[in-house]
């Protein structure tokens, strides 16, 4: 396998994982207006759980890594466990953070949750091996066929794209369903939505948990490819990369999400690799973040609804007349 | 053990003093403009680095403290007038404005990272032999920081209560349109608020690095969640509340650290905010959606 092939395959896998994140955040933020600034925590818990349930029993405090829940689960169970972990944690977090309060407070609280989680996991070594993190994670599906993820990255690419496709179909069906329309109603006018009989708190919790489940799945998918996971991989700034992506692409529609994820985490963060190195090592990385911040600000300034904005929703109830049919003899222009 | 506890409480008061300088600035700004300013931490870092550069140029550290505050004031006015106001003209809403400040903080932080070559700089000024009072050990600088915080609280409260500008500020915070029709120049009030809160922010940055003895590009950003927690816990716009909440957070974090759970000290501080949200959601809900930007 050539280095280029490996690189492209890895990039596609990252694209798949980021697309899952984009889909989850777009469902929460774009459709329901729930601002999840702690998104990365739910991805992280999925990654940790997928790691420990495949690594086998923990070797205990004296060994090079220790963790809880050690097991050797076969293929579908590892990703299911990751998904369930994401859902469960988001249920717990959602129960106290989704109370009705100002949106900016809520965002701040979730940001704080993200910081708390990072500190707890770093400080508590018996949980997930502290700040050193877990290594040596395998790929259970590949093991069925006797291959590893790094040996056959193309196989893993196909697999992750399949996962994304399934989630994508499911979520876009959900967002076109009556449930999805009630999410938009809640986002656009909370008062009116609850006057129509929608249970705002419950809807927000539902969308938070579904997003959390997708986040957990994306974490599992990522960790089984890269094989290691540690607190360094889920700083709170990672959440903002995905937020920038969906903001730039366009919130509230999936074309925008795909475009944004392609532009920001994939193309944009990869371009600097091919530029000649300037200054001291690490300068390019800092400048990358500066440009992300600027792109974010310019986008809010010039295209607050993204490059591909959400289309207005037209719903024609069954049996209704076509719009405009009732005023046939409008004044001639 | 009581001695240990006492010394933890004393340390907690010092932390609270640093936190309260920042939280007073934050709550003043937030209470008036309604922008949850996530670039506040970055401006703190600017203040800190200004003091560091002045120290390297052998400027008197006390002057450095003041100039660090001034740098914070200038930066805040530039951001408030130059950036946030432009967005307000385009009718950016409350929440999007917070997103804008987040973008500003990324730009500032990583510009500082690029310029400072991603290094940690040590800032050791005003250090002197600690004073022992029974089991309490404090350095004169720490005592100075506590006094500074008290002075700021008293001066700021008095300014809000008794000066014309202070009254105008309170009126604008409560009802901007009514204030405007009463002849208050709200634009000037906002400008003064940016200046004052920016000064406190820069000052907090310097005080913070005096206490930690080092500065790097994450200095303010790591402190920001505690500041937000203190401001929300104390009730937005209330200086006394911010100081009280800072005391609670500061003492709890230091007592937890003193009990030997150093890794969890900040977690404990945040946990207070979460508990308050759980038990008394009414404390933070007031004035839900009808708040408007004042810029």
Short mmCIF file of C-alpha atoms in Angstrom, two decimals, chain B residues 11-292:
data_model
loop_
_atom_site.label_atom_id
_atom_site.label_comp_id
_atom_site.label_asym_id
_atom_site.label_seq_id
_atom_site.Cartn_x
_atom_site.Cartn_y
_atom_site.Cartn_z
CA UNK B 11 -5.64 30.45 50.07
CA UNK B 12 -9.22 30.31 48.90
CA UNK B 13 -9.72 33.96 49.74
CA UNK B 14 -6.66 34.84 47.65
CA UNK B 15 -8.02 32.84 44.70
CA UNK B 16 -11.38 34.51 45.25
CA UNK B 17 -9.74 37.94 45.15
CA UNK B 18 -8.18 37.22 41.74
CA UNK B 19 -11.39 35.69 40.48
CA UNK B 20 -13.54 38.51 41.76
CA UNK B 21 -11.54 41.21 39.94
CA UNK B 22 -12.25 39.37 36.69
CA UNK B 23 -15.82 38.47 37.63
CA UNK B 24 -16.68 42.07 38.50
CA UNK B 25 -15.48 43.17 35.08
CA UNK B 26 -17.35 40.36 33.38
CA UNK B 27 -20.62 40.86 35.22
CA UNK B 28 -20.54 44.62 34.64
CA UNK B 29 -20.08 44.09 30.92
CA UNK B 30 -22.56 41.24 30.66
CA UNK B 31 -25.16 42.99 32.79
CA UNK B 32 -25.17 46.06 30.56
CA UNK B 33 -24.59 44.76 27.04
CA UNK B 34 -26.08 41.25 27.41
CA UNK B 35 -23.23 39.83 25.34
CA UNK B 36 -21.84 36.67 26.91
CA UNK B 37 -18.31 37.65 26.00
CA UNK B 38 -16.21 34.55 25.47
CA UNK B 39 -13.23 36.68 24.41
CA UNK B 40 -12.93 38.00 27.96
CA UNK B 41 -10.28 35.40 28.78
CA UNK B 42 -8.27 36.35 25.72
CA UNK B 43 -8.26 39.99 26.78
CA UNK B 44 -7.01 38.83 30.18
CA UNK B 45 -4.14 37.13 28.40
CA UNK B 46 -3.42 40.37 26.53
CA UNK B 47 -3.22 42.17 29.89
CA UNK B 48 -0.92 39.50 31.26
CA UNK B 49 1.43 39.57 28.28
CA UNK B 50 1.54 43.38 28.37
CA UNK B 51 2.71 43.21 31.97
CA UNK B 52 5.26 40.55 31.05
CA UNK B 53 6.69 42.64 28.20
CA UNK B 54 6.85 45.72 30.41
CA UNK B 55 8.62 43.73 33.09
CA UNK B 56 11.14 42.54 30.50
CA UNK B 57 11.67 46.22 29.65
CA UNK B 58 12.35 46.87 33.34
CA UNK B 59 9.27 48.96 34.01
CA UNK B 60 8.15 49.21 37.62
CA UNK B 61 5.80 46.24 38.27
CA UNK B 62 3.09 48.40 39.82
CA UNK B 63 3.11 50.57 36.73
CA UNK B 64 3.04 47.34 34.74
CA UNK B 65 -0.08 46.32 36.63
CA UNK B 66 -1.81 49.56 35.70
CA UNK B 67 -0.66 49.44 32.09
CA UNK B 68 -1.77 45.81 31.82
CA UNK B 69 -5.20 46.99 32.89
CA UNK B 70 -5.02 49.82 30.35
CA UNK B 71 -4.13 47.33 27.61
CA UNK B 72 -7.22 45.31 28.57
CA UNK B 73 -9.35 48.47 28.39
CA UNK B 74 -8.02 49.42 24.96
CA UNK B 75 -8.45 45.88 23.61
CA UNK B 76 -12.01 45.68 24.93
CA UNK B 77 -12.99 49.02 23.42
CA UNK B 78 -11.46 48.06 20.08
CA UNK B 79 -13.34 44.75 20.08
CA UNK B 80 -16.57 46.25 21.38
CA UNK B 81 -16.65 49.25 19.08
CA UNK B 82 -14.72 47.89 16.14
CA UNK B 83 -16.16 44.42 15.91
CA UNK B 84 -19.27 43.79 18.01
CA UNK B 85 -20.93 47.06 17.02
CA UNK B 86 -20.52 46.23 13.34
CA UNK B 87 -22.31 42.96 13.93
CA UNK B 88 -25.04 44.72 15.91
CA UNK B 89 -25.59 46.99 12.89
CA UNK B 90 -26.28 43.89 10.83
CA UNK B 91 -28.84 42.85 13.40
CA UNK B 92 -26.88 39.94 14.75
CA UNK B 93 -28.87 38.39 17.58
CA UNK B 94 -27.80 37.74 21.16
CA UNK B 95 -26.79 34.19 20.60
CA UNK B 96 -24.91 34.79 17.35
CA UNK B 97 -23.06 37.57 19.14
CA UNK B 98 -21.71 35.02 21.60
CA UNK B 99 -20.53 32.99 18.61
CA UNK B 100 -18.76 36.11 17.30
CA UNK B 101 -16.94 36.59 20.60
CA UNK B 102 -15.90 32.96 20.42
CA UNK B 103 -14.37 33.61 17.01
CA UNK B 104 -12.58 36.66 18.41
CA UNK B 105 -11.17 34.60 21.22
CA UNK B 106 -9.83 31.97 18.80
CA UNK B 107 -8.20 34.69 16.71
CA UNK B 108 -6.64 36.45 19.71
CA UNK B 109 -5.50 33.31 21.51
CA UNK B 110 -3.86 31.70 18.55
CA UNK B 111 -2.32 34.97 17.36
CA UNK B 112 -0.73 35.20 20.79
CA UNK B 113 0.32 31.57 20.47
CA UNK B 114 1.95 32.35 17.12
CA UNK B 115 3.71 35.48 18.37
CA UNK B 116 4.79 33.97 21.67
CA UNK B 117 6.12 30.88 19.86
CA UNK B 118 3.84 28.73 22.00
CA UNK B 119 6.09 29.05 25.04
CA UNK B 120 5.43 29.60 28.70
CA UNK B 121 7.09 32.70 30.11
CA UNK B 122 7.89 33.04 33.76
CA UNK B 123 6.77 36.21 35.45
CA UNK B 124 8.26 36.57 38.87
CA UNK B 125 7.76 40.04 40.21
CA UNK B 126 6.80 41.43 43.57
CA UNK B 127 7.77 38.20 45.28
CA UNK B 128 8.74 38.50 48.93
CA UNK B 129 9.19 36.24 51.92
CA UNK B 130 5.86 34.83 53.15
CA UNK B 131 4.33 35.96 56.42
CA UNK B 132 3.26 33.32 58.95
CA UNK B 133 0.11 33.91 60.96
CA UNK B 134 -0.34 30.71 62.91
CA UNK B 135 -0.99 28.06 60.28
CA UNK B 136 -1.77 30.62 57.60
CA UNK B 137 1.09 31.40 55.24
CA UNK B 138 0.61 34.33 52.90
CA UNK B 139 2.96 36.41 50.82
CA UNK B 140 2.66 40.19 51.01
CA UNK B 141 1.63 40.19 47.35
CA UNK B 142 -1.30 37.90 48.12
CA UNK B 143 -2.41 40.24 50.87
CA UNK B 144 -2.03 43.10 48.41
CA UNK B 145 -4.24 41.31 45.86
CA UNK B 146 -6.98 40.81 48.44
CA UNK B 147 -6.81 44.49 49.42
CA UNK B 148 -6.90 45.47 45.74
CA UNK B 149 -10.04 43.41 45.18
CA UNK B 150 -11.75 45.01 48.19
CA UNK B 151 -10.78 48.50 47.03
CA UNK B 152 -12.13 47.81 43.53
CA UNK B 153 -15.41 46.52 44.95
CA UNK B 154 -15.88 49.57 47.18
CA UNK B 155 -14.90 52.09 44.50
CA UNK B 156 -17.01 50.44 41.81
CA UNK B 157 -20.06 50.11 44.04
CA UNK B 158 -19.73 53.73 45.10
CA UNK B 159 -19.32 54.83 41.49
CA UNK B 160 -22.45 52.93 40.48
CA UNK B 161 -24.46 54.35 43.38
CA UNK B 162 -23.39 57.95 43.63
CA UNK B 163 -21.97 59.24 40.34
CA UNK B 164 -24.08 60.44 37.48
CA UNK B 165 -22.43 58.00 35.07
CA UNK B 166 -23.06 55.14 37.49
CA UNK B 167 -26.75 55.98 37.70
CA UNK B 168 -26.92 56.28 33.92
CA UNK B 169 -25.28 52.86 33.63
CA UNK B 170 -27.75 51.21 35.95
CA UNK B 171 -30.66 52.83 34.14
CA UNK B 172 -29.36 51.65 30.76
CA UNK B 173 -28.84 48.13 32.07
CA UNK B 174 -32.45 47.91 33.23
CA UNK B 175 -34.22 49.49 30.28
CA UNK B 176 -32.09 50.89 27.45
CA UNK B 177 -34.86 52.43 25.39
CA UNK B 178 -36.36 54.24 28.35
CA UNK B 179 -32.90 55.43 29.38
CA UNK B 180 -32.35 56.76 25.88
CA UNK B 181 -35.61 58.66 25.87
CA UNK B 182 -34.70 60.17 29.23
CA UNK B 183 -31.73 61.77 27.52
CA UNK B 184 -29.03 59.33 28.60
CA UNK B 185 -26.40 58.95 25.91
CA UNK B 186 -26.34 55.17 25.98
CA UNK B 187 -23.51 55.02 23.47
CA UNK B 188 -21.29 56.81 25.94
CA UNK B 189 -22.46 54.60 28.77
CA UNK B 190 -21.54 51.52 26.76
CA UNK B 191 -18.14 53.02 25.92
CA UNK B 192 -17.44 53.71 29.59
CA UNK B 193 -18.52 50.17 30.46
CA UNK B 194 -16.19 48.68 27.86
CA UNK B 195 -13.37 50.81 29.29
CA UNK B 196 -14.05 49.97 32.93
CA UNK B 197 -14.72 46.28 32.44
CA UNK B 198 -11.76 45.98 30.07
CA UNK B 199 -9.54 47.65 32.64
CA UNK B 200 -10.68 45.17 35.31
CA UNK B 201 -10.14 42.34 32.85
CA UNK B 202 -6.57 43.38 32.03
CA UNK B 203 -5.90 43.96 35.70
CA UNK B 204 -7.19 40.48 36.51
CA UNK B 205 -4.87 39.06 33.88
CA UNK B 206 -1.84 40.68 35.50
CA UNK B 207 -2.92 39.74 39.02
CA UNK B 208 -3.48 36.18 37.87
CA UNK B 209 -0.02 35.80 36.37
CA UNK B 210 1.57 37.44 39.42
CA UNK B 211 -0.03 34.67 41.42
CA UNK B 212 0.78 31.78 39.03
CA UNK B 213 4.17 33.30 38.12
CA UNK B 214 3.88 32.36 34.47
CA UNK B 215 2.01 33.40 31.38
CA UNK B 216 1.20 31.69 28.10
CA UNK B 217 -1.51 31.91 25.47
CA UNK B 218 -4.01 29.79 27.41
CA UNK B 219 -3.75 31.83 30.62
CA UNK B 220 -7.07 33.63 30.33
CA UNK B 221 -8.95 30.95 28.44
CA UNK B 222 -8.47 28.40 31.20
CA UNK B 223 -9.65 30.89 33.79
CA UNK B 224 -12.72 31.99 31.83
CA UNK B 225 -15.13 29.18 32.80
CA UNK B 226 -14.59 29.99 36.47
CA UNK B 227 -15.28 33.67 35.74
CA UNK B 228 -18.50 32.82 33.91
CA UNK B 229 -19.51 30.49 36.73
CA UNK B 230 -18.92 33.24 39.28
CA UNK B 231 -20.85 35.80 37.25
CA UNK B 232 -23.84 33.52 36.71
CA UNK B 233 -23.79 32.29 40.29
CA UNK B 234 -23.64 35.83 41.67
CA UNK B 235 -26.46 37.11 39.52
CA UNK B 236 -25.61 38.95 36.34
CA UNK B 237 -24.85 42.63 36.79
CA UNK B 238 -24.31 42.45 40.54
CA UNK B 239 -20.80 43.33 41.70
CA UNK B 240 -21.44 42.17 45.25
CA UNK B 241 -22.91 38.94 43.92
CA UNK B 242 -19.84 38.36 41.76
CA UNK B 243 -17.55 38.84 44.74
CA UNK B 244 -19.67 36.59 46.94
CA UNK B 245 -19.77 33.86 44.31
CA UNK B 246 -16.00 34.20 43.82
CA UNK B 247 -15.52 33.69 47.56
CA UNK B 248 -17.63 30.52 47.50
CA UNK B 249 -15.86 29.12 44.44
CA UNK B 250 -12.39 30.13 45.62
CA UNK B 251 -12.75 28.68 49.10
CA UNK B 252 -14.35 25.44 47.90
CA UNK B 253 -11.66 24.82 45.28
CA UNK B 254 -8.84 25.44 47.75
CA UNK B 255 -10.40 23.36 50.52
CA UNK B 256 -10.88 20.45 48.11
CA UNK B 257 -7.26 20.86 46.97
CA UNK B 258 -6.16 20.98 50.61
CA UNK B 259 -7.91 17.67 51.27
CA UNK B 260 -5.54 16.08 48.79
CA UNK B 261 -7.74 15.93 45.71
CA UNK B 262 -5.81 18.48 43.67
CA UNK B 263 -7.06 17.16 40.34
CA UNK B 264 -10.63 17.76 41.39
CA UNK B 265 -10.32 21.26 42.82
CA UNK B 266 -11.61 23.09 39.76
CA UNK B 267 -14.24 20.42 39.22
CA UNK B 268 -15.56 21.21 42.69
CA UNK B 269 -15.80 24.88 41.76
CA UNK B 270 -17.84 24.10 38.67
CA UNK B 271 -19.91 21.55 40.53
CA UNK B 272 -21.25 24.37 42.69
CA UNK B 273 -22.63 26.07 39.62
CA UNK B 274 -24.23 22.85 38.44
CA UNK B 275 -25.77 22.22 41.85
CA UNK B 276 -27.18 25.74 41.93
CA UNK B 277 -28.68 25.22 38.49
CA UNK B 278 -30.24 21.97 39.67
CA UNK B 279 -31.65 23.24 42.92
CA UNK B 280 -32.59 26.79 42.03
CA UNK B 281 -33.18 27.10 38.33
CA UNK B 282 -35.16 30.24 39.10
CA UNK B 283 -31.91 31.93 40.07
CA UNK B 284 -30.69 31.99 36.52
CA UNK B 285 -33.80 32.04 34.40
CA UNK B 286 -34.94 35.58 35.13
CA UNK B 287 -35.36 37.73 32.03
CA UNK B 288 -35.39 34.92 29.53
CA UNK B 289 -35.70 35.77 25.86
CA UNK B 290 -36.67 39.41 25.91
CA UNK B 291 -33.20 40.70 26.60
CA UNK B 292 -31.70 42.84 23.91
#
